[in-house]
Amino acid sequence: VCTGTDMKLLRPSSPESHYETLRHLYQGCQVVQGNLELTYLPADADTSFLKDIKEVQGYVLIAENQVSGLELQSLRIIRGTQLFQDRYALAVMGNAGLSGAPGLRQLGMRHLTEILKGGVRIERNPELCFQETILWSDILHRHNEFRADIQVESTRTRSCECPGGGGCAAREGSGGVPAPLAPPAHNSSCAGPDCRALCAEGHCWGEGKQDCQT
């Protein structure tokens, strides 16, 4: 068990000590008693210190990061005892890379199955793929009073399609409704195979078979 943070979007005075603080807080931690706030991480940040986290009792905030991925593959449940902006249990905002850094490219929360209280807000992540394929309504608990608060923006500056792989809702989509397939884009920045081909239901957290929403 470890304590979380309550900094919201406050910019750290020292990026280096900010990273070390987060690493020290969450290394080996399975249950975060407060909020999991991952902000202002540089492109080269090693986020393996997050890999053991299974439960967050407050909210999860992922904002203003340049890192391309976060190792939250073990996260199963967000309880939402505290909410970001009094409304959101999961907020993923403004993770755009600066000066050539890619920014956040996939969520990778392949074991997340339950949000007990609070909605979902995902916006201003120009490199992020697959978020609109997730069935968020399956994750938000049926007694969650914020079930209707699902704001998932999928405007992006890259293609989530690969040659021969079709696409994974790479066009504008909203609220978990996949957009129509577009022709394959022959593009070096593609995200990988079509998640709808890899995953039986076409809902995925990332690029591989292990990233299917179950």
Short mmCIF file of N, CA and C in Angstrom, two decimals, residues 71 90 101:
data_model
loop_
_atom_site.label_atom_id
_atom_site.label_comp_id
_atom_site.label_asym_id
_atom_site.label_seq_id
_atom_site.Cartn_x
_atom_site.Cartn_y
_atom_site.Cartn_z
N GLU A 71 3.41 1.94 -17.90
CA GLU A 71 3.26 0.51 -17.59
C GLU A 71 2.18 0.29 -16.53
N LEU A 90 -10.93 8.72 -14.28
CA LEU A 90 -9.80 8.58 -15.18
C LEU A 90 -9.76 9.77 -16.11
N ALA A 101 9.34 14.57 -29.52
CA ALA A 101 8.92 13.44 -28.69
C ALA A 101 7.52 13.00 -29.12
#
